[in-house]
Amino acid sequence: MADFSERSLQATIVVSFLVGFATGWQANRMRRKFLDWRKKRLQDKLTETQKKIDLS
């Protein structure tokens, strides 16, 4: 194994943490967008079903 200096090891750890943080942040944003989309879709379906019930 190659010898790493303490500074390069610390930099690697910091970069790794930042990449993980950014990835998690983006994944959470995508999850929230999906949940908002699903909520809107289900509300639209509920409204449509209620209209059908009212008409019958």
mmCIF file of N, CA, C and O in Angstrom:
data_model
loop_
_atom_site.group_PDB
_atom_site.id
_atom_site.type_symbol
_atom_site.label_atom_id
_atom_site.label_comp_id
_atom_site.label_asym_id
_atom_site.label_seq_id
_atom_site.Cartn_x
_atom_site.Cartn_y
_atom_site.Cartn_z
ATOM 1 N N MET A 1 0.848 -1.184 0.000
ATOM 2 C CA MET A 1 0.000 0.000 0.000
ATOM 3 C C MET A 1 0.890 1.242 0.000
ATOM 4 O O MET A 1 1.885 1.303 0.707
ATOM 5 N N ALA A 2 0.527 2.192 -0.781
ATOM 6 C CA ALA A 2 1.317 3.421 -0.876
ATOM 7 C C ALA A 2 1.174 4.218 0.411
ATOM 8 O O ALA A 2 0.141 4.177 1.087
ATOM 9 N N ASP A 3 2.234 4.926 0.742
ATOM 10 C CA ASP A 3 2.187 5.765 1.946
ATOM 11 C C ASP A 3 1.457 7.065 1.631
ATOM 12 O O ASP A 3 1.775 7.751 0.661
ATOM 13 N N PHE A 4 0.450 7.367 2.432
ATOM 14 C CA PHE A 4 -0.295 8.608 2.280
ATOM 15 C C PHE A 4 0.113 9.561 3.387
ATOM 16 O O PHE A 4 0.285 9.152 4.533
ATOM 17 N N SER A 5 0.254 10.818 3.039
ATOM 18 C CA SER A 5 0.545 11.795 4.078
ATOM 19 C C SER A 5 -0.735 12.053 4.870
ATOM 20 O O SER A 5 -1.849 11.788 4.403
ATOM 21 N N GLU A 6 -0.582 12.531 6.063
ATOM 22 C CA GLU A 6 -1.722 12.814 6.929
ATOM 23 C C GLU A 6 -2.666 13.832 6.270
ATOM 24 O O GLU A 6 -3.879 13.697 6.322
ATOM 25 N N ARG A 7 -2.081 14.807 5.608
ATOM 26 C CA ARG A 7 -2.883 15.862 4.972
ATOM 27 C C ARG A 7 -3.719 15.307 3.818
ATOM 28 O O ARG A 7 -4.906 15.636 3.684
ATOM 29 N N SER A 8 -3.133 14.472 2.984
ATOM 30 C CA SER A 8 -3.898 13.930 1.852
ATOM 31 C C SER A 8 -4.979 12.982 2.360
ATOM 32 O O SER A 8 -6.057 12.897 1.771
ATOM 33 N N LEU A 9 -4.712 12.261 3.441
ATOM 34 C CA LEU A 9 -5.723 11.389 4.018
ATOM 35 C C LEU A 9 -6.898 12.213 4.550
ATOM 36 O O LEU A 9 -8.065 11.872 4.314
ATOM 37 N N GLN A 10 -6.608 13.305 5.225
ATOM 38 C CA GLN A 10 -7.670 14.178 5.733
ATOM 39 C C GLN A 10 -8.465 14.780 4.579
ATOM 40 O O GLN A 10 -9.703 14.858 4.635
ATOM 41 N N ALA A 11 -7.781 15.195 3.530
ATOM 42 C CA ALA A 11 -8.472 15.782 2.374
ATOM 43 C C ALA A 11 -9.378 14.739 1.720
ATOM 44 O O ALA A 11 -10.514 15.044 1.335
ATOM 45 N N THR A 12 -8.896 13.506 1.610
ATOM 46 C CA THR A 12 -9.699 12.439 1.018
ATOM 47 C C THR A 12 -10.957 12.184 1.846
ATOM 48 O O THR A 12 -12.049 12.007 1.303
ATOM 49 N N ILE A 13 -10.807 12.192 3.164
ATOM 50 C CA ILE A 13 -11.954 11.970 4.051
ATOM 51 C C ILE A 13 -12.959 13.107 3.923
ATOM 52 O O ILE A 13 -14.173 12.867 3.844
ATOM 53 N N VAL A 14 -12.481 14.333 3.865
ATOM 54 C CA VAL A 14 -13.378 15.493 3.733
ATOM 55 C C VAL A 14 -14.120 15.442 2.403
ATOM 56 O O VAL A 14 -15.342 15.650 2.351
ATOM 57 N N VAL A 15 -13.398 15.152 1.319
ATOM 58 C CA VAL A 15 -14.037 15.076 0.003
ATOM 59 C C VAL A 15 -15.069 13.958 -0.014
ATOM 60 O O VAL A 15 -16.187 14.126 -0.526
ATOM 61 N N SER A 16 -14.728 12.822 0.569
ATOM 62 C CA SER A 16 -15.656 11.700 0.627
ATOM 63 C C SER A 16 -16.918 12.080 1.403
ATOM 64 O O SER A 16 -18.034 11.766 0.988
ATOM 65 N N PHE A 17 -16.750 12.764 2.519
ATOM 66 C CA PHE A 17 -17.902 13.208 3.306
ATOM 67 C C PHE A 17 -18.769 14.173 2.506
ATOM 68 O O PHE A 17 -19.999 14.048 2.492
ATOM 69 N N LEU A 18 -18.139 15.127 1.828
ATOM 70 C CA LEU A 18 -18.900 16.114 1.055
ATOM 71 C C LEU A 18 -19.667 15.463 -0.091
ATOM 72 O O LEU A 18 -20.812 15.831 -0.362
ATOM 73 N N VAL A 19 -19.055 14.487 -0.750
ATOM 74 C CA VAL A 19 -19.746 13.784 -1.833
ATOM 75 C C VAL A 19 -20.946 13.028 -1.273
ATOM 76 O O VAL A 19 -22.041 13.051 -1.844
ATOM 77 N N GLY A 20 -20.765 12.349 -0.146
ATOM 78 C CA GLY A 20 -21.873 11.631 0.480
ATOM 79 C C GLY A 20 -22.982 12.566 0.911
ATOM 80 O O GLY A 20 -24.169 12.266 0.748
ATOM 81 N N PHE A 21 -22.602 13.715 1.472
ATOM 82 C CA PHE A 21 -23.588 14.701 1.910
ATOM 83 C C PHE A 21 -24.394 15.220 0.723
ATOM 84 O O PHE A 21 -25.629 15.280 0.769
ATOM 85 N N ALA A 22 -23.696 15.582 -0.356
ATOM 86 C CA ALA A 22 -24.381 16.115 -1.542
ATOM 87 C C ALA A 22 -25.295 15.062 -2.158
ATOM 88 O O ALA A 22 -26.414 15.371 -2.582
ATOM 89 N N THR A 23 -24.820 13.818 -2.199
ATOM 90 C CA THR A 23 -25.644 12.740 -2.759
ATOM 91 C C THR A 23 -26.905 12.537 -1.937
ATOM 92 O O THR A 23 -28.011 12.398 -2.479
ATOM 93 N N GLY A 24 -26.768 12.522 -0.619
ATOM 94 C CA GLY A 24 -27.927 12.363 0.255
ATOM 95 C C GLY A 24 -28.895 13.518 0.129
ATOM 96 O O GLY A 24 -30.114 13.333 0.133
ATOM 97 N N TRP A 25 -28.369 14.714 0.003
ATOM 98 C CA TRP A 25 -29.209 15.902 -0.131
ATOM 99 C C TRP A 25 -30.023 15.832 -1.419
ATOM 100 O O TRP A 25 -31.237 16.079 -1.425
ATOM 101 N N GLN A 26 -29.361 15.461 -2.523
ATOM 102 C CA GLN A 26 -30.064 15.351 -3.801
ATOM 103 C C GLN A 26 -31.108 14.232 -3.763
ATOM 104 O O GLN A 26 -32.204 14.374 -4.299
ATOM 105 N N ALA A 27 -30.747 13.114 -3.129
ATOM 106 C CA ALA A 27 -31.698 11.994 -3.030
ATOM 107 C C ALA A 27 -32.927 12.416 -2.239
ATOM 108 O O ALA A 27 -34.056 12.057 -2.583
ATOM 109 N N ASN A 28 -32.728 13.194 -1.185
ATOM 110 C CA ASN A 28 -33.860 13.658 -0.383
ATOM 111 C C ASN A 28 -34.740 14.612 -1.182
ATOM 112 O O ASN A 28 -35.970 14.547 -1.096
ATOM 113 N N ARG A 29 -34.117 15.478 -1.981
ATOM 114 C CA ARG A 29 -34.907 16.384 -2.832
ATOM 115 C C ARG A 29 -35.749 15.596 -3.831
ATOM 116 O O ARG A 29 -36.922 15.907 -4.050
ATOM 117 N N MET A 30 -35.138 14.565 -4.433
ATOM 118 C CA MET A 30 -35.877 13.743 -5.391
ATOM 119 C C MET A 30 -37.014 13.001 -4.697
ATOM 120 O O MET A 30 -38.114 12.880 -5.249
ATOM 121 N N ARG A 31 -36.769 12.514 -3.486
ATOM 122 C CA ARG A 31 -37.810 11.813 -2.732
ATOM 123 C C ARG A 31 -38.977 12.740 -2.433
ATOM 124 O O ARG A 31 -40.140 12.376 -2.579
ATOM 125 N N ARG A 32 -38.671 13.978 -2.010
ATOM 126 C CA ARG A 32 -39.733 14.940 -1.708
ATOM 127 C C ARG A 32 -40.538 15.267 -2.965
ATOM 128 O O ARG A 32 -41.762 15.379 -2.908
ATOM 129 N N LYS A 33 -39.852 15.441 -4.105
ATOM 130 C CA LYS A 33 -40.571 15.717 -5.355
ATOM 131 C C LYS A 33 -41.495 14.566 -5.716
ATOM 132 O O LYS A 33 -42.625 14.773 -6.144
ATOM 133 N N PHE A 34 -41.003 13.330 -5.551
ATOM 134 C CA PHE A 34 -41.822 12.162 -5.853
ATOM 135 C C PHE A 34 -43.037 12.120 -4.933
ATOM 136 O O PHE A 34 -44.167 11.876 -5.391
ATOM 137 N N LEU A 35 -42.835 12.357 -3.634
ATOM 138 C CA LEU A 35 -43.958 12.308 -2.698
ATOM 139 C C LEU A 35 -44.976 13.404 -2.990
ATOM 140 O O LEU A 35 -46.190 13.174 -2.892
ATOM 141 N N ASP A 36 -44.503 14.582 -3.367
ATOM 142 C CA ASP A 36 -45.421 15.667 -3.735
ATOM 143 C C ASP A 36 -46.217 15.304 -4.981
ATOM 144 O O ASP A 36 -47.424 15.547 -5.053
ATOM 145 N N TRP A 37 -45.539 14.686 -5.982
ATOM 146 C CA TRP A 37 -46.214 14.263 -7.208
ATOM 147 C C TRP A 37 -47.270 13.206 -6.889
ATOM 148 O O TRP A 37 -48.394 13.271 -7.370
ATOM 149 N N ARG A 38 -46.894 12.235 -6.055
ATOM 150 C CA ARG A 38 -47.833 11.162 -5.725
ATOM 151 C C ARG A 38 -49.033 11.705 -4.955
ATOM 152 O O ARG A 38 -50.173 11.310 -5.208
ATOM 153 N N LYS A 39 -48.792 12.639 -4.037
ATOM 154 C CA LYS A 39 -49.886 13.245 -3.274
ATOM 155 C C LYS A 39 -50.850 13.972 -4.205
ATOM 156 O O LYS A 39 -52.075 13.807 -4.100
ATOM 157 N N LYS A 40 -50.312 14.751 -5.147
ATOM 158 C CA LYS A 40 -51.163 15.484 -6.089
ATOM 159 C C LYS A 40 -51.965 14.513 -6.963
ATOM 160 O O LYS A 40 -53.156 14.698 -7.176
ATOM 161 N N ARG A 41 -51.302 13.441 -7.433
ATOM 162 C CA ARG A 41 -51.986 12.456 -8.279
ATOM 163 C C ARG A 41 -53.116 11.776 -7.516
ATOM 164 O O ARG A 41 -54.228 11.618 -8.037
ATOM 165 N N LEU A 42 -52.875 11.403 -6.267
ATOM 166 C CA LEU A 42 -53.910 10.743 -5.481
ATOM 167 C C LEU A 42 -55.058 11.699 -5.159
ATOM 168 O O LEU A 42 -56.224 11.301 -5.149
ATOM 169 N N GLN A 43 -54.735 12.961 -4.909
ATOM 170 C CA GLN A 43 -55.792 13.939 -4.652
ATOM 171 C C GLN A 43 -56.650 14.144 -5.893
ATOM 172 O O GLN A 43 -57.873 14.270 -5.790
ATOM 173 N N ASP A 44 -56.002 14.160 -7.063
ATOM 174 C CA ASP A 44 -56.763 14.296 -8.314
ATOM 175 C C ASP A 44 -57.680 13.092 -8.531
ATOM 176 O O ASP A 44 -58.837 13.239 -8.940
ATOM 177 N N LYS A 45 -57.171 11.897 -8.244
ATOM 178 C CA LYS A 45 -57.990 10.694 -8.386
ATOM 179 C C LYS A 45 -59.165 10.722 -7.412
ATOM 180 O O LYS A 45 -60.284 10.320 -7.761
ATOM 181 N N LEU A 46 -58.930 11.184 -6.200
ATOM 182 C CA LEU A 46 -59.993 11.276 -5.206
ATOM 183 C C LEU A 46 -61.067 12.250 -5.662
ATOM 184 O O LEU A 46 -62.274 11.952 -5.569
ATOM 185 N N THR A 47 -60.645 13.388 -6.173
ATOM 186 C CA THR A 47 -61.599 14.382 -6.669
ATOM 187 C C THR A 47 -62.432 13.801 -7.811
ATOM 188 O O THR A 47 -63.664 13.964 -7.845
ATOM 189 N N GLU A 48 -61.766 13.089 -8.714
ATOM 190 C CA GLU A 48 -62.478 12.475 -9.847
ATOM 191 C C GLU A 48 -63.480 11.433 -9.357
ATOM 192 O O GLU A 48 -64.619 11.379 -9.824
ATOM 193 N N THR A 49 -63.082 10.623 -8.407
ATOM 194 C CA THR A 49 -63.979 9.598 -7.860
ATOM 195 C C THR A 49 -65.164 10.228 -7.140
ATOM 196 O O THR A 49 -66.305 9.766 -7.266
ATOM 197 N N GLN A 50 -64.917 11.293 -6.403
ATOM 198 C CA GLN A 50 -66.011 11.977 -5.705
ATOM 199 C C GLN A 50 -67.009 12.563 -6.696
ATOM 200 O O GLN A 50 -68.212 12.538 -6.444
ATOM 201 N N LYS A 51 -66.490 13.089 -7.810
ATOM 202 C CA LYS A 51 -67.412 13.607 -8.842
ATOM 203 C C LYS A 51 -68.272 12.507 -9.415
ATOM 204 O O LYS A 51 -69.482 12.691 -9.632
ATOM 205 N N LYS A 52 -67.667 11.333 -9.661
ATOM 206 C CA LYS A 52 -68.433 10.201 -10.191
ATOM 207 C C LYS A 52 -69.518 9.766 -9.202
ATOM 208 O O LYS A 52 -70.632 9.437 -9.601
ATOM 209 N N ILE A 53 -69.164 9.757 -7.913
ATOM 210 C CA ILE A 53 -70.136 9.367 -6.896
ATOM 211 C C ILE A 53 -71.280 10.381 -6.831
ATOM 212 O O ILE A 53 -72.443 10.007 -6.713
ATOM 213 N N ASP A 54 -70.942 11.650 -6.904
ATOM 214 C CA ASP A 54 -71.978 12.696 -6.855
ATOM 215 C C ASP A 54 -72.920 12.600 -8.050
ATOM 216 O O ASP A 54 -74.111 12.891 -7.931
ATOM 217 N N LEU A 55 -72.407 12.214 -9.214
ATOM 218 C CA LEU A 55 -73.237 12.133 -10.405
ATOM 219 C C LEU A 55 -74.140 10.904 -10.411
ATOM 220 O O LEU A 55 -75.176 10.906 -11.067
ATOM 221 N N SER A 56 -73.749 9.882 -9.665
ATOM 222 C CA SER A 56 -74.577 8.656 -9.686
ATOM 223 C C SER A 56 -75.727 8.722 -8.689
ATOM 224 O O SER A 56 -75.920 9.637 -7.970
#
